[in-house]
Amino acid sequence: MDEIPNGLRIGLPGGRLFPRCQLPRYANFYYFGSPWARPFTNYQTSVLVSEQILLFLVFSPLLGGAIIAALNSGNQQWSKRIAFWTSMVPFVLSIVLYVQYLGLANTQGLADNGFVMFFSHNWFDIGGADINMTMALDGISIYLLLLTTLIFPISIYFSWGSVDKHPRAYYALLLLLEVGVLGFFVSLDMLLFYVFFEMVLIPMYFLIGIWGGKDRVYASLKFFLYTLIGSLLMLVGIIYLGAHVNFNHPDLLASRPDLTGAFFTTDYLLLTQYADITTTAEHWLFGAFALAFAVKVPLFPLHTWLPDAHVQAPTAGSVILAGVLLKMGSYGLVRFCLPLFPAASIEFAPYLCVLAVVGIIYGAMAAMVQKDIKKLVAYSSVSHLGFIVLGTFAMTTEALSGAIYQMIGHGLSTGGLFLLVGMIYDRRHTREIKDFQGIATQMPRFALIFMITVMASVGLPGLNGFVGEFLVLVGSFRSEVISGIFPILAATGVVIAAVYLLWMFRRVMFGKLDKDENRQLSDLNLREVGLMIPLIILMFLMGLYAKPFLKQIDLSSEALLHQVMEKGQHAGHTGHGGEVKAPEVTLVPAEAFRPEEAQP
């Protein structure tokens, strides 16, 4: 294995099994595998194996979707089996990567950019353009990856008993959707990220438009247009940003001599370090990116597509939409808006927090007057996701960690609520609250699981919803970027959420069982209980023992905020409270783990 000035070249002897690939030194990553003190052969092998796991995890559902599409129409039963077991492959691989991630993070710590795992391969070259297929994991993306790989098998397995119309196309689209979501959460190349971001539009559009309710065409078109318009502006921003990089910077030339003469790059890490844009350009670019992600969150007042999409989508579509698709918007704000445009993020943080707080209160008030259970849960998402935006732009480690924790917790509790609503709809074929009363005596298992999930969504201490909201509120009070009035107003949303969710629960579960249709309802079967058990376990685990989750999230949040605040201060921007101080963070560079003889 030969060392070269600009990085480490690895590959098995002769390149028989894997192509040689280059891990750039400028990225300051901890690479996969053994520490530098161990034999290079072991290191090489573990690096390459881990690379292939990450790549295969993202694209394995595509293989299953292709197999399903190739089946003839007489193999309808096989399509759902193939879809489920294919979706289990990323779940198992995500567990493997999570174990590796914990081992590396706990024994070696984080590099100064917060990432631990890394895969990069040249995508294509056009003249002086630098475009790579780059993927990585940190304490933020690893948990969203785990959430995604859990939600999809549950959604697919639920669909076994509820989807009879064009099942091959249905399951193939679900697997294609999973590829887009997984790829989005691990992408560190801006063009690759954009491809995955847009990829989810097509399958979700058809899932709502073909398998949705009576107004499915309107809802699917509204969803498609809202998201597409915002993302097109972001594409313009990506192109502009990639063309305005200081390729003559001495540090860049020293670490990446292969970029000598380059004029364009979509490398996320290069853009965060060497983008050369004016303050005005940064404001416009931040607006383009923030708009695209705010639509996806969705942030008030760009939320109007969400209730329609949820109500009209099939149950699995609603579970995936609430569980993981909405997290693409909030994750995009954290991963891309903050590091790429730190000064603009600090400057516009109060305005975005105003919209977040308005969304928290508005979503809660709108949910209170809904007659359809599914629409009530949809508006509750608008309220809960407002907490995530508030925590993101409060610019404190506690608030940002709480926002990320809330992303995961919301995916579990709201995804669980949509599952339960789908189960009762399959039996009763109505979602109107007035059509249910006193069904707790008829469906005791459903009542118990529904109560736990509702309490998790309310934010009851001991369940997952409490920790994230608590950290967001505490971190927002400590913020020097926004006023203390924001968390006070946001806290009213918690109170209102308890009112509308508990009121809905009481009207559905208790009272006189006076409708003949409700007397005929059957309780949850073992398959349905089995679908909810993983979610319930995680709700309690995240509420009672949050430390292992928050440990990794905090490390990545600190690394990210340190970068944002440092650049924001350098640009001369201050927030509500005057000078903005970067959080105290101790990060160890990757070079510290190399032996002295390996130092340049």
XYZ file of C-alpha atoms in Angstrom:
600
model
C 0.000 0.000 0.000
C 1.556 3.274 -1.115
C 1.109 6.520 0.742
C 0.562 9.594 -1.380
C 0.714 13.260 -0.303
C -2.981 14.056 -0.554
C -4.451 11.157 1.335
C -4.516 7.428 1.831
C -4.910 4.990 -1.029
C -6.347 1.655 -0.027
C -7.262 -1.547 -1.793
C -6.772 -5.263 -1.611
C -3.692 -6.576 -3.454
C -4.182 -6.313 -7.191
C -7.630 -4.786 -6.772
C -9.247 -8.133 -7.516
C -12.199 -7.766 -5.160
C -12.711 -4.029 -4.842
C -11.509 -1.057 -6.864
C -8.948 1.139 -5.235
C -10.449 4.242 -3.712
C -9.032 7.324 -2.086
C -9.933 8.724 1.327
C -9.039 12.437 1.260
C -6.993 13.767 4.149
C -8.694 17.166 4.050
C -11.877 15.600 5.357
C -10.262 14.685 8.707
C -12.376 11.566 8.997
C -11.843 8.626 11.228
C -11.771 5.926 8.649
C -13.494 2.574 8.996
C -11.618 -0.261 10.553
C -8.773 -0.821 12.944
C -6.636 1.905 14.531
C -3.486 2.867 12.677
C -1.327 0.821 14.994
C -2.822 -2.430 13.702
C -1.599 -4.206 10.590
C -2.530 -2.472 7.364
C -4.010 -5.651 5.932
C -6.676 -5.845 8.632
C -7.312 -2.137 8.303
C -7.704 -2.340 4.545
C -10.133 -5.231 4.690
C -12.378 -3.709 7.347
C -12.411 -0.376 5.519
C -13.515 -1.939 2.282
C -16.067 -4.269 3.858
C -17.652 -1.364 5.759
C -17.744 0.734 2.602
C -19.632 -1.987 0.809
C -22.083 -2.342 3.726
C -22.974 1.345 3.603
C -23.374 1.302 -0.158
C -25.363 -1.943 -0.193
C -27.606 -0.710 2.623
C -28.715 2.252 0.524
C -29.268 0.436 -2.755
C -30.415 -3.028 -1.653
C -34.132 -2.060 -1.731
C -33.661 -1.157 -5.395
C -32.735 -4.761 -6.127
C -35.875 -6.019 -4.394
C -38.009 -3.514 -6.269
C -36.560 -4.667 -9.588
C -37.314 -8.304 -8.732
C -40.908 -7.436 -7.820
C -41.362 -5.453 -11.033
C -40.092 -8.444 -13.035
C -42.626 -10.844 -11.508
C -45.639 -11.779 -13.594
C -49.125 -10.808 -12.455
C -49.780 -14.275 -11.058
C -47.168 -13.852 -8.300
C -48.988 -11.247 -6.216
C -48.292 -13.051 -2.926
C -44.583 -13.204 -3.656
C -44.371 -9.445 -4.180
C -45.253 -8.601 -0.586
C -42.937 -11.268 0.806
C -40.025 -10.079 -1.318
C -40.749 -6.472 -0.333
C -40.770 -7.240 3.382
C -37.627 -9.357 3.456
C -35.838 -6.919 1.170
C -36.693 -4.085 3.557
C -35.273 -6.151 6.413
C -31.837 -6.180 4.751
C -31.184 -2.444 5.351
C -32.501 -2.836 8.901
C -29.995 -5.577 9.706
C -27.167 -3.695 7.992
C -28.034 -0.502 9.859
C -27.698 -2.396 13.140
C -24.273 -3.635 12.011
C -23.175 -0.108 11.108
C -24.574 1.244 14.369
C -22.498 -1.218 16.380
C -19.411 -0.260 14.356
C -20.228 3.414 14.803
C -20.516 3.095 18.587
C -17.236 1.228 18.728
C -15.383 3.879 16.750
C -17.043 6.855 18.442
C -16.520 5.518 21.959
C -12.922 4.394 21.476
C -11.636 7.127 19.162
C -14.082 10.002 19.572
C -15.100 12.282 16.732
C -13.072 14.071 14.125
C -13.372 17.837 13.983
C -16.199 17.649 11.446
C -18.250 15.264 13.579
C -18.231 12.288 11.203
C -16.975 8.807 11.927
C -17.811 6.728 8.850
C -17.076 7.618 5.266
C -17.424 6.273 1.746
C -16.345 8.123 -1.379
C -16.075 7.076 -4.994
C -15.672 9.224 -8.073
C -19.060 9.588 -9.753
C -18.187 11.347 -12.992
C -15.794 14.004 -14.271
C -16.729 16.842 -16.569
C -13.693 18.956 -17.287
C -12.750 20.666 -14.034
C -15.849 19.589 -12.115
C -15.368 17.547 -8.942
C -18.449 15.333 -8.433
C -18.259 12.269 -6.211
C -20.567 9.705 -4.674
C -19.813 10.560 -1.057
C -21.647 9.086 1.931
C -20.975 9.347 5.657
C -22.515 8.785 9.074
C -22.440 10.790 12.270
C -24.450 10.879 15.487
C -27.331 12.597 13.711
C -27.678 10.570 10.533
C -27.091 7.168 12.154
C -30.278 7.405 14.228
C -32.361 8.658 11.320
C -30.970 5.760 9.307
C -32.084 3.342 12.031
C -35.512 4.990 12.209
C -35.955 4.692 8.447
C -34.940 1.050 8.293
C -37.387 0.280 11.125
C -40.383 2.199 9.764
C -40.282 0.715 6.259
C -40.546 -3.003 7.206
C -43.368 -2.155 9.621
C -45.226 -0.199 6.935
C -44.742 -2.921 4.339
C -45.855 -5.679 6.714
C -48.953 -3.690 7.671
C -49.856 -3.396 3.986
C -50.074 -7.186 3.619
C -53.649 -7.161 4.841
C -54.845 -3.850 3.419
C -53.522 -3.461 -0.151
C -55.046 -5.562 -2.926
C -54.882 -3.058 -5.782
C -51.788 -3.439 -8.014
C -49.653 -4.942 -5.209
C -46.538 -5.383 -7.376
C -46.402 -1.703 -8.259
C -47.264 -0.713 -4.687
C -44.433 -2.653 -3.050
C -41.925 -1.745 -5.758
C -42.691 1.947 -5.186
C -42.282 1.554 -1.428
C -38.823 0.058 -1.927
C -37.852 2.806 -4.374
C -39.005 5.330 -1.788
C -36.795 3.677 0.820
C -33.748 4.035 -1.432
C -34.383 7.765 -1.740
C -34.786 8.306 1.995
C -31.750 6.217 2.971
C -29.577 7.898 0.368
C -30.663 11.345 1.501
C -29.664 10.762 5.114
C -26.127 9.572 4.277
C -25.246 11.820 1.310
C -22.345 14.231 1.637
C -22.190 15.258 -2.001
C -24.638 18.012 -2.851
C -25.598 16.605 -6.245
C -26.062 13.107 -4.846
C -28.122 14.530 -1.998
C -30.310 16.403 -4.492
C -30.888 13.271 -6.574
C -32.106 11.373 -3.508
C -34.143 14.363 -2.323
C -36.020 14.448 -5.618
C -36.230 10.661 -5.902
C -38.741 10.419 -3.064
C -41.215 12.634 -4.929
C -42.036 10.120 -7.645
C -42.975 7.051 -5.571
C -44.810 9.137 -2.960
C -46.778 10.916 -5.686
C -47.992 7.594 -7.093
C -48.608 6.033 -3.675
C -50.996 8.853 -2.797
C -52.401 9.269 -6.305
C -53.209 5.583 -6.926
C -53.817 4.030 -3.500
C -55.158 7.108 -1.706
C -58.665 8.281 -0.833
C -61.312 9.947 -2.951
C -59.375 13.243 -3.274
C -56.076 11.471 -3.888
C -55.302 13.155 -7.219
C -55.606 16.644 -5.741
C -53.562 15.731 -2.661
C -50.775 14.025 -4.629
C -50.483 16.891 -7.109
C -50.388 19.456 -4.307
C -47.664 17.496 -2.525
C -45.650 17.147 -5.728
C -45.840 20.806 -6.772
C -45.091 22.227 -3.327
C -41.966 20.121 -2.936
C -40.782 20.437 -6.529
C -40.945 24.234 -6.697
C -38.911 24.614 -3.523
C -36.329 22.053 -4.568
C -35.781 23.625 -7.994
C -34.686 26.837 -6.319
C -32.332 24.797 -4.172
C -30.805 23.221 -7.301
C -29.967 26.689 -8.590
C -28.364 27.395 -5.224
C -26.285 24.207 -5.377
C -24.968 25.123 -8.822
C -24.122 28.670 -7.741
C -22.430 27.495 -4.560
C -20.410 24.822 -6.365
C -19.111 27.384 -8.842
C -17.991 29.808 -6.120
C -15.286 27.893 -4.300
C -11.832 29.314 -3.633
C -9.837 26.620 -5.409
C -6.664 28.700 -4.926
C -6.832 28.513 -1.136
C -3.444 27.243 0.136
C -4.986 24.686 2.484
C -7.166 23.304 -0.279
C -4.276 23.067 -2.723
C -2.154 21.322 -0.098
C -4.794 18.748 0.802
C -6.323 18.254 -2.643
C -3.734 18.902 -5.371
C -5.970 16.919 -7.714
C -8.324 19.931 -7.698
C -5.734 22.217 -9.271
C -7.497 23.924 -12.152
C -10.952 22.814 -10.980
C -13.837 25.239 -11.348
C -16.791 23.397 -9.778
C -17.417 20.991 -6.899
C -20.406 19.528 -5.111
C -18.343 18.194 -2.197
C -20.219 19.134 0.980
C -17.095 19.348 3.141
C -15.264 21.522 0.640
C -18.255 23.826 0.340
C -18.497 24.282 4.102
C -14.810 25.236 4.288
C -13.896 26.979 1.047
C -17.062 28.497 -0.417
C -16.319 32.085 -1.439
C -19.606 34.004 -1.500
C -20.699 37.497 -0.524
C -23.036 38.226 2.374
C -25.853 39.039 -0.024
C -25.317 35.808 -1.935
C -25.291 33.850 1.324
C -28.647 35.346 2.274
C -30.212 34.373 -1.048
C -28.697 30.905 -0.990
C -29.874 30.356 2.567
C -33.352 31.407 1.478
C -33.342 28.924 -1.407
C -32.214 26.023 0.771
C -34.395 26.962 3.735
C -37.476 27.252 1.523
C -36.972 23.778 0.069
C -36.548 22.233 3.502
C -39.269 24.310 5.159
C -41.788 22.969 2.646
C -40.688 19.449 3.494
C -40.831 19.936 7.283
C -43.455 21.516 6.784
C -43.027 24.885 8.488
C -45.944 27.296 8.840
C -47.275 28.738 6.495
C -45.986 26.153 3.976
C -47.809 23.306 5.703
C -51.094 23.241 3.788
C -50.170 20.230 1.642
C -49.577 17.997 4.675
C -53.126 17.454 6.049
C -54.423 16.658 2.551
C -51.553 14.259 1.864
C -51.991 12.468 5.189
C -55.750 12.112 4.922
C -55.665 10.816 1.354
C -52.552 8.621 1.607
C -52.841 4.904 2.367
C -51.904 3.985 5.918
C -48.367 2.902 5.023
C -47.902 6.152 3.112
C -48.979 8.198 6.136
C -46.700 6.226 8.456
C -43.700 6.740 6.175
C -44.595 10.376 5.524
C -44.833 11.201 9.228
C -42.135 8.797 10.352
C -39.282 9.643 7.989
C -40.181 11.863 5.015
C -40.903 14.937 7.115
C -37.548 14.401 8.826
C -35.864 15.028 5.492
C -36.866 18.678 5.809
C -35.728 19.103 9.405
C -32.547 17.108 8.765
C -31.816 19.291 5.739
C -32.015 22.426 7.879
C -29.566 20.921 10.366
C -27.161 19.261 7.949
C -27.037 21.783 5.112
C -28.436 25.202 6.065
C -26.484 25.624 9.298
C -22.965 24.597 8.150
C -23.171 25.972 4.605
C -24.632 29.356 5.592
C -23.680 29.926 9.245
C -23.865 33.717 9.257
C -27.236 33.767 7.503
C -28.516 31.038 9.820
C -27.690 33.152 12.870
C -29.089 36.319 11.317
C -32.396 34.783 10.242
C -32.803 32.473 13.244
C -35.277 34.768 15.075
C -37.544 34.977 12.028
C -37.593 31.220 11.530
C -38.255 30.739 15.229
C -41.247 33.076 14.949
C -42.672 30.831 12.223
C -41.840 27.763 14.316
C -43.699 29.073 17.373
C -46.662 30.167 15.263
C -46.697 26.686 13.734
C -46.606 25.072 17.184
C -49.622 27.022 18.401
C -51.513 27.042 15.097
C -51.029 23.310 14.551
C -52.265 22.570 18.062
C -55.313 24.823 17.715
C -56.165 23.387 14.289
C -55.846 19.839 15.618
C -58.276 20.629 18.418
C -61.170 21.305 16.024
C -60.670 18.340 13.694
C -63.384 15.714 13.390
C -61.232 13.211 11.468
C -58.694 11.371 13.652
C -56.150 11.171 10.843
C -56.394 14.884 10.142
C -56.022 15.602 13.853
C -52.781 13.617 13.936
C -51.620 15.412 10.768
C -52.049 18.843 12.367
C -50.348 17.586 15.516
C -47.312 16.910 13.304
C -47.267 20.563 12.235
C -47.140 21.505 15.912
C -44.508 18.962 16.935
C -42.262 19.737 13.981
C -42.333 23.389 14.988
C -40.393 22.336 18.094
C -37.753 20.803 15.851
C -37.287 24.033 13.884
C -37.192 26.056 17.112
C -34.507 23.789 18.547
C -32.503 23.909 15.325
C -32.229 27.698 15.232
C -31.876 28.323 18.964
C -28.167 27.643 18.366
C -27.445 25.796 21.608
C -26.270 22.226 21.996
C -29.196 21.327 24.241
C -31.786 22.704 21.838
C -30.207 21.166 18.749
C -29.810 17.781 20.434
C -33.423 18.045 21.582
C -34.546 18.838 18.041
C -32.764 15.773 16.679
C -34.127 13.636 19.516
C -37.584 14.981 18.723
C -37.160 13.942 15.084
C -36.665 10.347 16.159
C -39.336 10.436 18.854
C -41.903 12.013 16.560
C -41.247 9.348 13.952
C -42.043 6.634 16.485
C -45.091 8.139 18.194
C -46.788 9.778 15.209
C -45.952 6.843 12.969
C -47.524 4.623 15.623
C -50.643 6.792 15.766
C -51.122 6.547 12.011
C -50.680 2.777 12.209
C -53.369 2.535 14.883
C -55.719 4.797 12.945
C -55.198 2.546 9.925
C -55.995 -0.540 11.989
C -59.284 0.890 13.248
C -60.142 2.187 9.768
C -59.712 -1.298 8.274
C -62.370 -2.514 10.712
C -64.792 0.409 10.755
C -64.113 2.190 7.422
C -64.475 5.578 9.054
C -62.138 7.945 10.874
C -64.738 10.360 12.239
C -64.395 10.789 16.006
C -68.172 10.890 16.441
C -68.466 7.364 15.015
C -66.488 5.914 17.913
C -67.477 5.780 21.549
C -66.816 3.288 24.292
C -64.697 0.937 22.174
C -62.173 0.397 24.984
C -64.350 -2.380 26.397
C -64.563 -3.998 22.966
C -60.870 -3.543 22.079
C -58.794 -3.561 25.303
C -55.461 -4.302 23.575
C -56.053 -1.496 21.100
C -57.027 0.863 23.939
C -53.845 0.137 25.903
C -51.486 0.563 22.944
C -53.390 3.639 21.740
C -53.130 5.196 25.214
C -49.356 4.656 25.381
C -48.854 6.123 21.909
C -51.065 9.133 22.657
C -49.186 9.786 25.904
C -45.887 9.588 24.024
C -47.164 12.182 21.576
C -48.392 14.385 24.434
C -44.903 14.323 25.963
C -45.586 12.415 29.166
C -42.396 12.018 31.258
C -41.060 8.505 30.884
C -41.909 8.348 27.187
C -39.980 9.520 24.140
C -41.874 12.749 23.492
C -40.863 14.357 26.773
C -37.080 14.374 26.403
C -36.897 16.132 23.046
C -39.379 18.875 23.900
C -37.768 19.436 27.306
C -34.305 19.856 25.794
C -35.614 22.209 23.110
C -37.296 24.419 25.714
C -34.279 24.425 28.060
C -31.857 25.080 25.222
C -34.035 27.858 23.817
C -34.067 29.625 27.195
C -30.251 29.555 27.137
C -30.045 30.826 23.574
C -28.207 34.057 22.838
C -29.647 34.172 19.342
C -33.385 34.271 20.107
C -35.501 35.837 22.841
C -36.697 33.918 25.896
C -40.296 34.604 24.882
C -40.060 31.927 22.185
C -39.833 28.905 24.509
C -42.533 30.396 26.746
C -44.940 30.594 23.814
C -43.845 27.182 22.552
C -44.656 25.661 25.941
C -48.298 26.616 25.442
C -48.318 24.238 22.492
C -47.462 21.387 24.862
C -50.477 22.237 27.014
C -52.800 22.466 24.024
C -51.449 19.163 22.680
C -52.407 17.460 25.924
C -55.901 18.916 25.619
C -56.702 17.838 22.060
C -55.040 14.424 22.222
C -56.562 13.430 25.558
C -59.940 14.827 24.510
C -59.808 12.751 21.330
C -58.760 9.672 23.303
C -61.633 10.073 25.769
C -64.261 10.519 23.058
C -63.058 7.487 21.099
C -62.348 5.086 23.947
C -64.845 5.872 26.680
C -68.543 6.532 26.990
C -71.535 4.406 26.105
C -71.051 1.702 23.464
C -74.262 2.536 21.595
C -73.441 1.766 17.947
C -73.985 -1.727 16.582
C -70.962 -1.411 14.282
C -68.703 -0.751 17.271
C -70.067 -3.772 19.131
C -68.828 -5.960 16.281
C -65.265 -4.637 16.356
C -62.520 -7.202 16.895
C -59.461 -6.434 18.982
C -55.939 -6.263 17.581
C -54.599 -9.601 16.380
C -51.098 -10.893 17.046
C -49.741 -9.522 13.758
C -50.970 -6.009 14.561
C -49.704 -6.156 18.137
C -46.362 -7.366 16.804
C -46.147 -4.335 14.517
C -46.598 -1.966 17.455
C -44.336 -3.708 19.981
C -41.008 -2.392 18.552
C -42.381 1.150 18.542
C -43.739 0.871 22.089
C -40.453 -0.542 23.398
C -38.496 2.306 21.820
C -40.942 4.893 23.181
C -40.250 3.694 26.714
C -36.529 3.214 26.113
C -36.062 6.731 24.744
C -38.100 8.155 27.607
C -36.546 6.225 30.481
C -32.944 5.881 29.311
C -32.064 8.648 26.891
C -28.355 8.793 27.736
C -27.020 6.330 25.116
C -28.945 8.097 22.360
C -28.058 11.613 23.471
C -24.378 10.821 23.967
C -23.788 10.364 20.241
C -26.239 13.086 19.230
C -24.592 15.618 21.562
C -21.136 14.978 20.130
C -22.263 15.616 16.566
C -24.417 18.584 17.604
C -21.477 20.199 19.387
C -19.198 19.688 16.399
C -21.759 21.192 14.049
C -22.600 24.168 16.280
C -18.940 24.886 16.913
C -18.441 25.202 13.179
C -21.536 27.376 12.731
C -20.815 29.750 15.603
C -17.150 30.115 14.739
C -17.926 31.110 11.164
C -20.881 33.242 12.235
C -18.701 35.229 14.627
C -16.018 35.599 11.976
C -18.620 37.107 9.657
C -19.534 39.635 12.343
C -23.119 38.529 12.972
C -24.671 38.616 16.407
C -28.033 37.489 17.632
C -30.644 38.694 20.070
C -28.416 38.815 23.099
C -25.435 40.581 21.543
C -22.255 38.610 21.000
C -22.801 35.001 20.032
C -20.426 32.617 21.742
C -19.488 29.310 20.203
C -20.118 26.357 22.517
C -17.112 24.908 24.261
C -16.182 21.787 22.329
C -13.138 19.568 22.622
C -12.587 17.642 19.414
C -9.626 15.502 18.538
C -8.369 15.594 14.937
C -7.958 12.328 13.095
C -4.213 12.870 12.734
C -3.813 12.476 16.510
C -4.401 8.753 16.131
C -1.653 8.284 13.579
C 1.818 7.223 14.692
C 4.517 9.847 14.413
C 6.074 8.202 11.397
C 2.802 8.579 9.513
C 2.659 12.314 10.085
C 3.509 14.399 7.019
